[in-house]
Amino acid sequence: MTAQSLAEIARAMVAPGKGILAADESSPTIKKRFDSISTESNEQNRQRYREMLFTTEGMAEFISGVILYDETLRQSTSDGVPFAKYLSDLGVIPGIKVDAGAKALAGYPGEKITEGLDGLRERLKEYHGLGARFAKWRAVITIGSGIPTAFCLQANAHALARYAALCQEAGIVPIVEPEVLMDGGHTLARCEAVTADMLSRTFSELHRHRVDLTGMVLKPNMVISGSECSSQASVAEVAEATVRCLKAYVPSAVPGIAFLSGGQSAEDATAHLAAMNALGGLPWALTFSYGRALQAPALKAWGGQESGFAAGQAAFLKRARLNGLATLAKYRSEMEAA
Ligand code: 13P
């Protein structure tokens, strides 16, 4: 596959009015989500929940791609259509989470390194055969007393770049996700400084690894106040700080930036995205690749019950539509009530 077609896929992932659904929760993570609605995490319930999301009528108008987990990529609709085929027939690009999770970084208490590079070339080949056209790798950076260290940032940036190079070799667009966690009492300014440092190292490693920036999508955190910080930045402050930071560190060759939601409420994540797009004059598309901020209301409405299936789909469609509008700066908070 040529660099041209990687760029085409990347551009389609961040097409105007659309964003990405992150439905790639690992088995331990989906168990946590199901625990919150007192639903057992077994294969059947996981299939049914993902089927509810993917078969939501009209979602393809707002969703360009879906990130799947290994198990989900191998599952099918109740009618026996593989999820990857079902989605591509709708014009929604199937993607796959390929990292093996963030593990404790030896020698660096409180910090993490993402695993999963061994055997990745072979796994990517198989995933491509199963229909995946993009992948995701998440690095996790924690802010705390004396952390993150430069070593942790550098080790994670290096792994992200090795992953991205392997993806492009396999004809798969890498979503490069360096997540600075919002947990903690830190200020917005501290989040901005750490995010800047991580983005700077990530793009330096991507260059060293000869990654084609036109054939990737960046998935960063927004620059926000720590969740336990006593002074919470406004929507306008978050939008301004995030765009300032991204403009300083993300080359314009990158076609698009698709944010993670990271524990923000569904409404905050949408409002922040809309405010950034309203600033205008951006060299890349700014969109969403939300997990919780797209799914939380749908998960609750479904409640693990067949009787909640339609309500779950309606809740998902609402978030998809409002976030789609946010990419066009057409979202207004009054629309939440409608
Ligand atoms: P959240 O939007 O819930 O942070 O999930 C996005 C994601 O894919 C994290 O890796």
GROMACS .gro file of C-alpha atoms and ligand atoms in nm, residues 22 24 33 67 136 138 177 179 219 260-263 289-293, ligand 1:
model
   28
   22ALA     CA    1  -1.332   0.436   2.057
   24ASP     CA    2  -1.174  -0.080   2.206
   33ARG     CA    3  -1.782  -0.031   3.257
   67ILE     CA    4  -1.161   0.139   1.714
  136LYS     CA    5  -0.428   0.269   1.807
  138ARG     CA    6  -0.197   0.459   2.391
  177GLU     CA    7  -0.204   0.856   2.143
  179GLU     CA    8  -0.233   1.067   2.693
  219LYS     CA    9  -0.493   1.148   1.957
  260LEU     CA   10  -0.957   1.141   2.372
  261SER     CA   11  -1.212   1.237   2.639
  262GLY     CA   12  -1.011   1.102   2.932
  263GLY     CA   13  -1.281   1.117   3.199
  289SER     CA   14  -1.201   0.986   1.920
  290TYR     CA   15  -1.400   0.948   2.238
  291GLY     CA   16  -1.464   0.638   2.440
  292ARG     CA   17  -1.645   0.735   2.756
  293ALA     CA   18  -1.779   1.070   2.628
  33913P     P1   19  -1.177   0.802   2.649
  33913P     O1   20  -1.238   0.899   2.551
  33913P     O2   21  -1.276   0.736   2.739
  33913P     O3   22  -1.059   0.862   2.720
  33913P     O4   23  -1.120   0.682   2.563
  33913P     C1   24  -1.051   0.710   2.447
  33913P     C2   25  -0.947   0.609   2.426
  33913P     O5   26  -0.942   0.545   2.324
  33913P     C3   27  -0.846   0.590   2.531
  33913P     O6   28  -0.739   0.516   2.482
   0.00000   0.00000   0.00000
